[in-house]
Structure formats: C-alpha cells, structure tokens
Coordinates of C-alpha atoms in Angstrom, one line a residue:
Chain A
X1 CA 15.0 -39.9 -5.2
X2 CA 11.2 -40.5 -5.2
X3 CA 11.0 -39.6 -1.5
X4 CA 13.0 -36.4 -2.2
X5 CA 10.7 -35.3 -5.0
X6 CA 7.6 -36.2 -2.9
X7 CA 9.0 -34.1 -0.1
X8 CA 9.5 -31.2 -2.4
X9 CA 5.9 -31.6 -3.7
X10 CA 4.5 -31.7 -0.1
X11 CA 6.6 -28.5 0.7
X12 CA 5.2 -26.8 -2.4
X13 CA 1.6 -27.6 -1.6
X14 CA 1.7 -27.3 2.2
X15 CA 4.6 -24.9 2.7
X16 CA 6.5 -24.5 5.9
X17 CA 7.4 -20.9 5.9
X18 CA 10.8 -21.2 7.5
X19 CA 11.9 -23.6 4.8
X20 CA 10.9 -21.1 2.1
X21 CA 12.5 -18.3 4.1
X22 CA 15.8 -20.2 4.1
X23 CA 15.6 -21.0 0.4
X24 CA 14.8 -17.4 -0.4
X25 CA 17.5 -16.0 1.8
X26 CA 20.0 -18.2 -0.1
X27 CA 18.7 -17.9 -3.6
X28 CA 16.9 -14.5 -3.5
X29 CA 20.0 -12.4 -4.2
X30 CA 20.9 -14.7 -7.1
X31 CA 17.4 -14.5 -8.6
X32 CA 17.0 -10.7 -8.3
X33 CA 19.3 -9.7 -11.2
X34 CA 17.5 -12.2 -13.5
X35 CA 14.2 -10.7 -12.5
X36 CA 15.5 -7.2 -13.2
X37 CA 16.8 -8.4 -16.6
X38 CA 13.4 -10.0 -17.5
X39 CA 11.6 -6.9 -16.2
X40 CA 13.8 -4.6 -18.3
X41 CA 13.0 -6.7 -21.4
X42 CA 9.3 -6.8 -20.7
X43 CA 9.1 -3.1 -20.0
X44 CA 10.3 -2.4 -23.6
X45 CA 6.9 -3.7 -24.8
X46 CA 4.7 -2.5 -22.0
X47 CA 3.1 0.9 -21.6
X48 CA 4.2 1.5 -18.0
X49 CA 3.8 4.8 -16.1
X50 CA 7.0 6.3 -14.9
X51 CA 7.8 7.3 -11.4
X52 CA 8.4 10.5 -9.4
X53 CA 10.0 10.9 -6.1
X54 CA 7.0 12.5 -4.4
X55 CA 6.5 10.7 -1.1
X56 CA 5.3 11.8 2.3
X57 CA 3.1 10.8 5.2
X58 CA -0.3 9.8 4.3
X59 CA -3.1 11.3 6.4
X60 CA -6.0 8.9 6.0
X61 CA -9.5 10.5 5.9
X62 CA -10.8 7.3 7.5
X63 CA -8.6 7.7 10.6
X64 CA -9.6 11.3 10.8
X65 CA -13.2 10.3 10.7
X66 CA -12.7 7.6 13.3
X67 CA -11.1 10.1 15.6
X68 CA -13.8 12.7 15.1
X69 CA -16.6 10.3 15.5
X70 CA -15.2 8.0 18.1
X71 CA -14.1 10.3 20.9
X72 CA -16.5 10.0 23.8
X73 CA -17.8 13.1 25.6
X74 CA -15.2 14.9 27.7
X75 CA -16.0 14.7 31.4
X76 CA -14.1 16.4 34.2
X77 CA -11.3 14.4 35.7
X78 CA -11.1 11.8 32.9
X79 CA -8.9 11.7 29.9
X80 CA -9.7 9.4 27.0
X81 CA -6.7 7.5 25.8
X82 CA -6.8 6.6 22.1
X83 CA -5.6 3.0 21.6
X84 CA -5.5 1.0 18.4
X85 CA -7.4 -2.2 18.2
X86 CA -5.6 -5.4 17.1
X87 CA -8.5 -7.8 17.1
X88 CA -12.2 -8.0 18.0
X89 CA -14.1 -11.2 18.6
X90 CA -17.5 -9.7 19.0
X91 CA -19.3 -13.0 19.5
X92 CA -17.2 -14.3 22.4
X93 CA -16.7 -10.7 23.7
X94 CA -13.0 -10.2 23.6
X95 CA -10.9 -7.4 22.2
X96 CA -7.1 -7.0 22.0
X97 CA -5.5 -3.6 22.1
X98 CA -2.2 -2.6 20.7
X99 CA -1.0 -0.8 23.9
X100 CA -0.4 -2.0 27.4
X101 CA 1.5 -1.3 30.6
X102 CA 4.0 0.9 28.7
X103 CA 1.1 3.2 27.8
X104 CA 0.0 3.2 31.4
X105 CA -3.1 1.1 30.9
X106 CA -4.3 -1.0 33.8
X107 CA -6.9 -3.5 34.6
X108 CA -10.4 -2.3 35.2
X109 CA -10.3 0.8 33.0
X110 CA -13.4 1.2 30.9
X111 CA -13.2 1.1 27.1
X112 CA -15.6 3.1 25.0
X113 CA -16.2 4.3 21.4
X114 CA -18.3 7.4 20.9
X115 CA -21.3 6.8 23.1
X116 CA -20.9 3.1 23.2
X117 CA -19.7 1.4 26.3
X118 CA -17.6 -1.6 25.2
X119 CA -16.2 -3.2 28.3
X120 CA -13.3 -3.2 30.7
X121 CA -9.6 -4.0 30.5
X122 CA -9.1 -7.4 32.0
X123 CA -5.4 -8.1 31.4
X124 CA -2.4 -6.0 30.6
X125 CA 0.9 -6.9 29.2
X126 CA 3.7 -4.5 28.2
X127 CA 2.4 -3.6 24.8
X128 CA -0.9 -5.4 24.7
X129 CA -4.1 -5.2 26.7
X130 CA -7.1 -7.5 26.6
X131 CA -10.6 -6.2 27.0
X132 CA -13.6 -8.2 28.3
X133 CA -16.5 -6.8 26.3
X134 CA -19.7 -6.6 28.3
X135 CA -21.2 -9.5 26.5
X136 CA -18.3 -11.8 27.4
X137 CA -19.5 -14.9 29.3
X138 CA -19.8 -14.2 33.0
X139 CA -19.2 -10.4 32.7
X140 CA -21.6 -8.4 34.9
X141 CA -22.2 -4.8 34.0
X142 CA -24.3 -2.2 35.9
X143 CA -26.9 -0.5 33.7
X144 CA -29.6 2.1 34.1
X145 CA -32.9 2.1 32.4
X146 CA -35.3 5.0 32.0
X147 CA -38.9 5.0 31.1
X148 CA -40.9 8.2 30.5
X149 CA -41.1 9.0 34.2
X150 CA -38.9 6.7 36.1
X151 CA -35.4 5.4 36.2
X152 CA -34.3 2.1 37.6
X153 CA -31.0 0.2 38.0
X154 CA -30.3 -3.2 36.6
X155 CA -27.4 -5.6 35.9
X156 CA -26.7 -7.3 32.6
X157 CA -25.0 -10.6 32.4
X158 CA -22.8 -11.6 29.4
X159 CA -23.3 -15.0 27.8
X160 CA -20.5 -14.9 25.2
X161 CA -21.1 -17.3 22.3
X162 CA -24.5 -18.4 23.8
X163 CA -26.1 -15.2 22.8
X164 CA -26.7 -11.6 23.7
X165 CA -26.1 -10.4 27.2
X166 CA -29.3 -10.7 29.3
X167 CA -30.7 -8.2 31.8
X168 CA -30.3 -10.4 34.8
X169 CA -31.5 -8.3 37.7
X170 CA -33.9 -5.3 37.5
X171 CA -34.6 -3.2 40.5
X172 CA -38.1 -2.2 39.4
X173 CA -39.3 -4.4 36.6
X174 CA -42.3 -2.1 35.9
X175 CA -40.0 0.5 34.5
X176 CA -38.6 -1.8 31.7
X177 CA -40.0 -1.2 28.2
X178 CA -38.9 -2.9 25.0
X179 CA -36.5 -0.7 23.0
X180 CA -35.5 1.2 26.1
X181 CA -32.0 2.6 26.0
X182 CA -29.6 0.9 28.4
X183 CA -27.2 3.4 29.9
X184 CA -23.9 2.3 31.5
X185 CA -23.8 2.7 35.3
X186 CA -20.4 3.1 36.9
X187 CA -19.1 1.0 39.8
X188 CA -18.4 2.7 43.2
X189 CA -14.7 2.9 42.5
X190 CA -15.0 4.4 39.0
X191 CA -14.5 8.1 38.5
X192 CA -17.9 9.6 39.5
X193 CA -18.1 12.0 36.5
X194 CA -18.0 9.0 34.1
X195 CA -21.7 8.7 34.8
X196 CA -22.2 11.9 32.9
X197 CA -20.3 10.6 29.8
X198 CA -23.6 9.3 28.4
X199 CA -22.3 5.8 27.5
X200 CA -24.8 3.2 26.6
X201 CA -24.8 -0.5 26.0
X202 CA -27.6 -0.8 23.5
X203 CA -31.4 -1.3 23.6
X204 CA -33.5 -3.7 25.6
X205 CA -35.2 -6.3 23.5
X206 CA -37.6 -8.9 24.9
X207 CA -37.2 -12.5 23.9
X208 CA -39.0 -15.7 24.8
X209 CA -42.5 -16.1 26.0
X210 CA -44.1 -15.6 29.4
X211 CA -46.3 -18.7 28.8
X212 CA -43.2 -20.8 28.5
X213 CA -41.5 -19.1 31.4
X214 CA -38.5 -18.0 29.5
X215 CA -39.4 -14.3 28.9
X216 CA -36.5 -12.0 29.4
X217 CA -34.9 -8.9 28.2
X218 CA -31.5 -9.0 26.3
X219 CA -29.2 -6.3 25.2
X220 CA -29.3 -5.6 21.5
X221 CA -26.0 -4.0 20.5
X222 CA -23.6 -3.7 17.7
X223 CA -20.0 -2.6 17.8
X224 CA -19.5 0.3 15.4
X225 CA -17.2 -0.6 12.4
X226 CA -15.1 2.4 13.4
X227 CA -14.2 0.8 16.7
X228 CA -12.3 -1.9 14.8
X229 CA -9.6 0.8 14.3
X230 CA -9.3 2.5 17.6
X231 CA -11.1 2.8 20.9
X232 CA -10.9 5.1 23.9
X233 CA -9.9 4.1 27.4
X234 CA -10.9 6.3 30.4
X235 CA -8.0 7.3 32.5
X236 CA -7.8 9.5 35.6
X237 CA -4.0 9.5 35.5
X238 CA -2.1 9.7 32.2
X239 CA 1.4 9.3 30.9
X240 CA 3.3 11.5 28.3
X241 CA 0.8 10.9 25.6
X242 CA -2.9 10.2 25.2
X243 CA -2.6 8.7 21.7
X244 CA -1.1 5.3 21.1
X245 CA -0.3 5.3 17.4
X246 CA -0.3 1.8 15.8
X247 CA 3.1 0.7 14.7
X248 CA 3.3 0.9 10.9
X249 CA 6.5 0.1 9.0
X250 CA 6.9 1.9 5.7
X251 CA 9.7 1.8 3.0
X252 CA 10.1 2.9 -0.5
X253 CA 10.1 0.2 -3.2
X254 CA 10.7 0.0 -6.9
X255 CA 8.8 -1.9 -9.6
X256 CA 11.1 -4.4 -11.2
X257 CA 8.8 -6.4 -13.3
X258 CA 5.2 -6.3 -14.3
X259 CA 3.9 -9.8 -14.9
X260 CA 4.8 -13.3 -13.8
X261 CA 5.9 -16.2 -16.0
X262 CA 3.2 -18.5 -14.5
X263 CA 0.3 -16.3 -13.4
X264 CA 0.6 -13.4 -16.0
X265 CA 0.1 -9.7 -15.4
X266 CA -1.8 -10.1 -12.1
X267 CA 1.5 -10.1 -10.3
X268 CA 4.2 -7.5 -9.9
X269 CA 7.8 -7.9 -8.7
X270 CA 9.0 -5.2 -6.4
X271 CA 12.3 -4.6 -4.8
X272 CA 12.9 -2.7 -1.5
X273 CA 15.5 -2.4 1.1
X274 CA 12.8 -2.8 3.8
X275 CA 14.0 -4.8 6.8
X276 CA 10.5 -6.3 7.2
X277 CA 8.3 -8.6 5.1
X278 CA 5.7 -6.1 3.8
X279 CA 2.1 -6.9 3.6
X280 CA 0.8 -4.3 1.1
X281 CA 2.1 -2.3 -1.8
X282 CA 1.0 1.3 -2.6
X283 CA 1.5 3.8 -5.3
X284 CA 1.3 7.3 -3.9
X285 CA -0.7 6.2 -0.9
X286 CA -3.2 4.3 -3.0
X287 CA -3.1 0.5 -2.5
X288 CA -2.2 -1.5 -5.5
X289 CA -2.3 -5.0 -4.0
X290 CA -1.1 -7.3 -1.3
X291 CA 2.5 -8.5 -1.1
X292 CA 2.2 -12.3 -1.2
X293 CA 5.8 -13.5 -1.2
X294 CA 8.9 -11.8 0.0
X295 CA 12.4 -13.0 -0.8
X296 CA 14.8 -10.9 1.3
X297 CA 14.9 -7.7 -0.6
X298 CA 12.3 -8.3 -3.2
X299 CA 9.1 -10.0 -3.7
X300 CA 5.8 -10.4 -5.5
X301 CA 2.6 -8.4 -5.1
X302 CA -0.8 -9.4 -6.3
X303 CA -2.4 -6.5 -8.1
X304 CA -6.1 -6.3 -7.2
X305 CA -9.0 -4.1 -8.1
X306 CA -10.6 -2.5 -5.1
X307 CA -13.7 -4.6 -5.3
X308 CA -11.6 -7.7 -4.6
X309 CA -11.1 -6.4 -1.1
X310 CA -14.5 -7.8 0.0
X311 CA -14.7 -8.0 3.8
X312 CA -11.3 -6.3 4.0
X313 CA -12.5 -2.8 3.2
X314 CA -14.5 -0.1 4.9
X315 CA -16.1 3.1 3.6
X316 CA -17.2 6.4 4.9
X317 CA -20.9 7.0 5.0
X318 CA -21.8 10.5 6.0
X319 CA -18.7 10.8 8.1
X320 CA -19.2 7.5 9.8
X321 CA -17.3 4.3 9.0
X322 CA -19.1 1.2 7.9
X323 CA -18.1 -2.1 6.3
X324 CA -18.1 -1.6 2.5
X325 CA -21.4 -2.5 0.9
X326 CA -20.4 -4.4 -2.3
X327 CA -23.4 -3.1 -4.2
X328 CA -22.6 0.6 -3.6
X329 CA -19.9 2.6 -5.5
X330 CA -17.9 4.5 -3.0
X331 CA -14.3 5.4 -2.0
X332 CA -13.1 2.5 0.2
X333 CA -10.2 2.0 2.6
X334 CA -8.4 -1.0 4.0
X335 CA -10.0 -2.5 7.1
X336 CA -6.7 -3.6 8.6
X337 CA -5.5 -7.0 9.8
X338 CA -3.1 -9.6 8.3
X339 CA -0.3 -7.0 8.5
X340 CA -2.2 -4.4 6.4
X341 CA -2.4 -1.0 8.0
X342 CA -5.9 0.3 8.6
X343 CA -7.2 3.3 6.6
X344 CA -5.1 3.1 3.4
X345 CA -6.9 4.3 0.3
X346 CA -8.1 1.6 -2.0
X347 CA -9.9 3.9 -4.4
X348 CA -13.4 3.8 -5.9
X349 CA -14.9 0.4 -5.3
X350 CA -15.7 0.0 -9.0
X351 CA -12.3 1.1 -10.2
X352 CA -10.2 -1.3 -12.3
X353 CA -6.9 -2.8 -11.4
X354 CA -4.2 -0.2 -12.2
X355 CA -0.6 -0.5 -13.4
X356 CA 1.6 1.0 -10.7
X357 CA 4.3 3.5 -11.4
X358 CA 8.0 2.8 -10.9
X359 CA 8.3 4.3 -7.4
X360 CA 6.2 2.6 -4.9
X361 CA 5.9 2.0 -1.1
X362 CA 5.6 -1.2 0.9
X363 CA 3.9 -1.3 4.3
X364 CA 3.5 -3.5 7.3
X365 CA 1.4 -3.2 10.4
X366 CA 3.3 -5.8 12.4
X367 CA 1.0 -5.9 15.4
X368 CA -2.0 -6.8 13.2
X369 CA -0.1 -9.6 11.4
X370 CA -2.1 -12.8 11.3
X371 CA -5.2 -11.1 12.7
X372 CA -8.4 -11.7 10.8
X373 CA -11.4 -9.7 11.9
X374 CA -14.5 -11.7 12.7
Chain B
X1 CA 28.5 -32.9 -23.6
X2 CA 29.4 -29.9 -21.4
X3 CA 28.8 -27.7 -24.4
X4 CA 25.4 -29.1 -24.9
X5 CA 24.4 -28.5 -21.3
X6 CA 25.6 -25.0 -21.4
X7 CA 23.7 -24.4 -24.6
X8 CA 20.6 -25.5 -22.9
X9 CA 21.3 -23.3 -19.9
X10 CA 21.9 -20.3 -22.1
X11 CA 18.7 -21.1 -23.9
X12 CA 16.9 -21.3 -20.6
X13 CA 18.3 -18.0 -19.6
X14 CA 17.0 -16.4 -22.8
X15 CA 13.6 -18.0 -22.1
X16 CA 13.7 -16.6 -18.6
X17 CA 14.2 -13.1 -19.8
X18 CA 11.6 -13.3 -22.7
X19 CA 8.9 -15.6 -21.3
X20 CA 7.3 -13.3 -18.7
X21 CA 6.6 -10.9 -21.5
X22 CA 5.2 -13.7 -23.7
X23 CA 2.9 -14.7 -20.9
X24 CA 1.3 -11.3 -21.0
X25 CA 0.3 -11.5 -24.6
X26 CA -3.3 -12.1 -25.4
X27 CA -2.8 -15.9 -25.8
X28 CA 0.0 -15.9 -23.3
X29 CA -2.0 -17.5 -20.5
X30 CA -2.4 -20.7 -22.5
X31 CA 1.3 -21.1 -23.5
X32 CA 2.9 -24.2 -22.0
X33 CA 5.6 -23.7 -19.3
X34 CA 8.7 -23.0 -21.3
X35 CA 11.2 -24.5 -18.8
X36 CA 9.2 -27.7 -18.5
X37 CA 9.1 -27.9 -22.3
X38 CA 12.8 -27.4 -22.6
X39 CA 13.6 -29.9 -19.9
X40 CA 11.4 -32.6 -21.5
X41 CA 13.0 -31.9 -24.8
X42 CA 16.5 -31.8 -23.5
X43 CA 16.5 -34.9 -21.3
X44 CA 16.4 -38.2 -23.2
X45 CA 14.1 -41.1 -22.5
X46 CA 15.0 -43.2 -20.7
X47 CA 17.3 -41.1 -18.6
X48 CA 20.9 -42.1 -18.2
X49 CA 21.4 -44.5 -15.3
X50 CA 23.3 -41.9 -13.4
X51 CA 20.9 -39.0 -13.8
X52 CA 23.1 -36.3 -12.3
X53 CA 23.1 -34.0 -15.3
X54 CA 19.3 -34.1 -15.9
X55 CA 18.8 -33.3 -12.2
X56 CA 21.3 -30.4 -12.3
X57 CA 19.6 -29.1 -15.4
X58 CA 16.2 -29.4 -13.7
X59 CA 17.5 -27.5 -10.6
X60 CA 19.0 -24.7 -12.7
X61 CA 15.8 -24.4 -14.7
X62 CA 13.8 -24.3 -11.5
X63 CA 15.9 -21.5 -10.1
X64 CA 15.5 -19.5 -13.4
X65 CA 11.8 -20.2 -13.4
X66 CA 11.4 -19.0 -9.8
X67 CA 13.3 -15.8 -10.6
X68 CA 10.4 -14.7 -12.8
X69 CA 7.5 -16.4 -11.1
X70 CA 5.8 -16.5 -7.8
X71 CA 6.5 -20.2 -7.4
X72 CA 9.4 -20.7 -5.0
X73 CA 12.5 -22.6 -6.1
X74 CA 11.3 -25.6 -4.1
X75 CA 7.9 -25.6 -6.0
X76 CA 9.7 -25.3 -9.3
X77 CA 12.1 -28.1 -8.4
X78 CA 9.2 -30.2 -7.4
X79 CA 7.4 -29.5 -10.6
X80 CA 10.3 -30.2 -12.9
X81 CA 11.7 -33.2 -11.1
X82 CA 8.3 -34.8 -10.7
X83 CA 7.8 -34.3 -14.5
X84 CA 11.0 -36.2 -15.2
X85 CA 10.1 -38.9 -12.7
X86 CA 6.6 -39.4 -14.1
X87 CA 7.9 -39.6 -17.6
X88 CA 10.7 -42.0 -16.6
X89 CA 8.2 -44.3 -15.0
X90 CA 5.8 -44.2 -17.9
X91 CA 8.5 -44.9 -20.5
X92 CA 9.0 -48.3 -18.9
X93 CA 5.4 -49.2 -19.9
X94 CA 4.9 -47.1 -23.1
X95 CA 6.9 -47.1 -26.2
X96 CA 7.6 -43.7 -27.7
X97 CA 7.4 -44.9 -31.2
X98 CA 3.8 -43.7 -31.6
X99 CA 2.6 -40.1 -31.4
X100 CA -0.2 -40.9 -29.0
X101 CA 2.1 -42.6 -26.5
X102 CA 4.6 -39.7 -26.6
X103 CA 1.6 -37.3 -26.2
X104 CA 0.2 -39.2 -23.3
X105 CA 3.5 -39.5 -21.6
X106 CA 4.2 -35.8 -21.9
X107 CA 0.8 -34.8 -20.8
X108 CA 1.0 -36.9 -17.7
X109 CA 4.5 -35.5 -17.0
X110 CA 3.1 -31.9 -17.1
X111 CA 0.3 -32.7 -14.7
X112 CA 2.3 -32.4 -11.5
X113 CA 3.4 -28.9 -12.5
X114 CA -0.2 -27.9 -13.2
X115 CA -1.3 -29.2 -9.9
X116 CA 1.5 -27.5 -8.0
X117 CA 0.7 -24.2 -9.8
X118 CA -3.0 -24.5 -8.9
X119 CA -2.0 -25.2 -5.3
X120 CA 0.2 -22.1 -5.2
X121 CA -2.5 -20.0 -6.8
X122 CA -5.0 -21.1 -4.2
X123 CA -2.5 -20.5 -1.4
X124 CA -2.1 -16.9 -2.5
X125 CA -5.6 -16.4 -3.9
X126 CA -4.4 -15.7 -7.4
X127 CA -6.7 -16.6 -10.2
X128 CA -5.6 -19.6 -12.3
X129 CA -8.4 -21.4 -14.0
X130 CA -8.4 -25.2 -14.6
X131 CA -9.0 -24.5 -18.3
X132 CA -5.8 -22.5 -18.6
X133 CA -3.9 -25.3 -16.8
X134 CA -5.5 -27.9 -19.1
X135 CA -4.5 -26.0 -22.2
X136 CA -0.9 -25.7 -20.9
X137 CA -0.7 -29.4 -20.2
X138 CA -2.2 -30.4 -23.5
X139 CA 0.1 -28.0 -25.5
X140 CA 3.1 -29.3 -23.6
X141 CA 2.1 -32.8 -24.6
X142 CA 1.5 -31.9 -28.2
X143 CA 4.8 -30.0 -28.7
X144 CA 6.9 -32.7 -26.9
X145 CA 5.1 -35.4 -28.9
X146 CA 5.7 -33.6 -32.1
X147 CA 9.3 -32.5 -31.6
X148 CA 10.7 -35.4 -29.6
X149 CA 10.5 -38.3 -32.2
X150 CA 13.3 -40.5 -31.0
X151 CA 14.7 -41.4 -27.7
X152 CA 18.2 -42.1 -28.8
X153 CA 19.2 -38.4 -29.6
X154 CA 20.5 -38.0 -26.1
X155 CA 22.1 -34.8 -25.1
X156 CA 24.0 -36.5 -22.3
X157 CA 25.5 -39.3 -24.3
X158 CA 24.5 -42.9 -24.5
X159 CA 23.0 -44.9 -21.7
X160 CA 25.5 -46.2 -19.3

C-alpha cells in the first residue's frame, strides 16, 4: 500500500507522459461530462463573452514581413526556395530545416536570409535538412574583402562553441581593415551568378594583440530574428513549388469551463475533436494561452497575458522582425517552437489576460514540438 | 453503510460542480481542497482494518477532483491516498482527544496534497504561491479539527 502510494506520488511529481496518456484515455471521456456540468454551473455566475462562428485562415503580418524582408536578391539561373526553420543553435552553428529530399533539397545548397549568408545544407532526410552554418566548427567558407581601392580573397574558419569564425587565410593582408564587410565568395561548382547576390557574412573585427602574437580578425555576425522563421535555399533546379509551408494543425474548440478547482481562473477547460494534442489556444486568431494538458478530446489551457511570453515572442520594428523588448509596448507575435506555430498574434505586450469567447481554435505545429530556440 | 457511501459520493459530485466557481471568488484561492476535506471527515480514524471502502472513496474523489482540475487522476489519487496514509500513521502516536492534536494531524495530512499541487504548478508554469498553499493546509487542519471531534463515529461501521 505504502509503495503504491509512493509510486503515485513519484508519477505525480515526475510524470511519465505515456502513463498519464493511458489514464486520460481511459478516464478522459468519463470526466468530460462532469467538467461540462461544472462549467455550466460556473458560467451562471461569470460574465463570459459569447461566441460566433467566424473562422478563417489567419494571415500573419509577421510571416508577410519575414517574406518581404527575407527574400534574397533574385539572380539569373537561381530560384530561392523558402523553407521553414525548425531549430537554430547559433552558438554551435547548426540549423534544422522543415523540408528535405521531398522538397528537392540536396547537400551543398547554400542557405541565406535577406543579404545574410548562413551556411550550406550538410545532410538531407526525407522531410528534414540540416544546415552547417559558416561558424560551425571546421567549416571553411570563402569570403571577399574590399578596402577603398582593392579587393582580396580570404577564407574564414568556423570554431563553433569556441568563438566567432576566424579569418584564417587572407590573400593580401594589407587590404584588411577593421569593420570591413565580409562578402560571401562562391565555390567553383556553385552557380556563377550567385556571386552577384550580394550575400555577406558580417564584419571583420580584430581581436587579440600583436605583441602577444594572437592578433587576428574574426567574423562579427548575428543571425536576424526573422531567420528563425524561414530561410531561403538557392536552387538551380526546382520541383513543383518553391515554398515549403510549415505543417500546422488547426481545429475548432469550445470553451467548457473557465477556472480550475485548484489553480483558479488562470486555467480554462476546452473541448475539441482535434486528433492531435494541441499546443496553443486562440480566440479569433489571437492567442489566449498554451494548452498544458490534453485528455483525449478535451484539455486545459493556461491563460496568459502577452507579457508572459518573454523569450517566446517577437515584434515587428519598422517592418523587420526582432525579439520582443520587454520594456517596449508593441504588438507581439509567437516566436514558434514547443509546438506553437510561429507568427500568431499575441496582442499588445502590455495587454491584460482576456477571457476567451465560447468558440475557439486549437493549434499545433508538430514539426517544432519539443524545440526550444537558443 | 452503502447508503452512507453513496451520500458521500453524491456530496462529492455536488462539490465537484460547485467548487470551481467557489475557487474563483475573491477569497477562493485560500479555500481548502474540498475533496480532501470531505475525505478526511468521511473516513474514520483509525481506518477499518480492511480499508477497501476508504480507498474506493478516495479514488472516486480523485476522479471527480481531476475532472475539474489540471491535476491528473494519478496526482489526485496520490494526494488523497497519501493524506489518509499520513493521518493513519500519525493517529498511532497522537490521540485525537485534543484540538491541537487533531489540528496537527489534519495539517500534516494536507501537506502531501499541497506539495503535489506545487509540483504540478511548477511543471506547467502555473502560479501557485506557497502562502496560498499554507492557507489551504491550515484551513484544512482547522476545519477537520473543529468538526471531527470523535473517532468512533465511523461511516464504514466499527473496526474489524
């Protein structure tokens, strides 16, 4: 008996999801009518907004801005394939894309965002591709440096977690100046016109000391926040489509009870016929909160004010996407990851938590499940 | 005896329907857990030697509690059963003739549920302050100590 109770306590505090899933599959349908009954009673005393049936596809301004800003320059003989990003580990120099062989991606293709050269595809699976960013350890990338009068070639060498990529070899060292722009230089087998696409890696920054003998130039770069959503892959041959849309599941849901008997009105019970475990709940395309437990055909969502999405939200600044600055009041959007689709409207960052209407939507971006951006 | 158990189950069902609303009242956060309270009041101390009925009651209460709470049925079972277990262990050492003993006993019985609730809150990043939990535990202890004066008024018949 004691062991059984202790096991239950351990499962409660350190839950194994499959045990909870089995229990919810068995008892979920039994519990739902009770929840509805309790929700019906509670709603008699609550001022709850009603619902209407207006639904439709949500066109995120964030996604539009990313597309507008992120598309590199068109060059003859090259198409830019738009591919959603699943994960970026900027420090170690790895990126995971949500498309692969089925989208006609192949190893060696270059990946860019706007005028930023990011790296090359290193491994391709059916629906996933891995990119080695130029700062990945051991990655060598040809660059071109220009001073006021001259241009020289160089090679940068990625160091991964050890630090920024260093400019390893310079054809004419006299040409290098601090803060010089480092332009990407194509390999012999790359499409020749790509040299005209104006892709750059960053700026040259000098570090170390000549007296100590460790003076060198490194590449100062930063991946734009927009590139967390989608990047562009150069292709000289393409398939049926040049846009790989991220997979997003979406289903209508109904509010069944506002409030929880333990945690109060921060939680909301919702029911849906969704055949997936949703990650986020929205009311007319505006996010109300994250779905934190799902019991077959109903579950619990945590209602949150937009400001609680710290590090999980982005905002538009003059048409460009940046991580949300907590001190500024602006319209913010979901950053994506952990099953939450990117670009969903969270609202004004200083807005309060709101009571959702009766008709809601649940969402899941299955490819980004479990992904936490660095 | 069966009638008594069904009365408690009916009462628990009513609590299940009404309590989520009560939790949202201005003082609702501090209210003790209604199912735990009912269980501690319903099950006699010491428990019958064959504790089948108290366990069934705890399991039913757990299912009802989980219907209207984020806590899974397993977490609710763990909370309620461990409350019974803690109380049963303590009653071997503490007489329930004094208010302070009954209070201490009930408070300590309510602690596992508070800890499990805190753990669930942190798993899901839901706010649940220690102060709120402390109030719930203390109120559970106070009400049980006040209402449950004698151990002999068993709902499940005499000790066997």
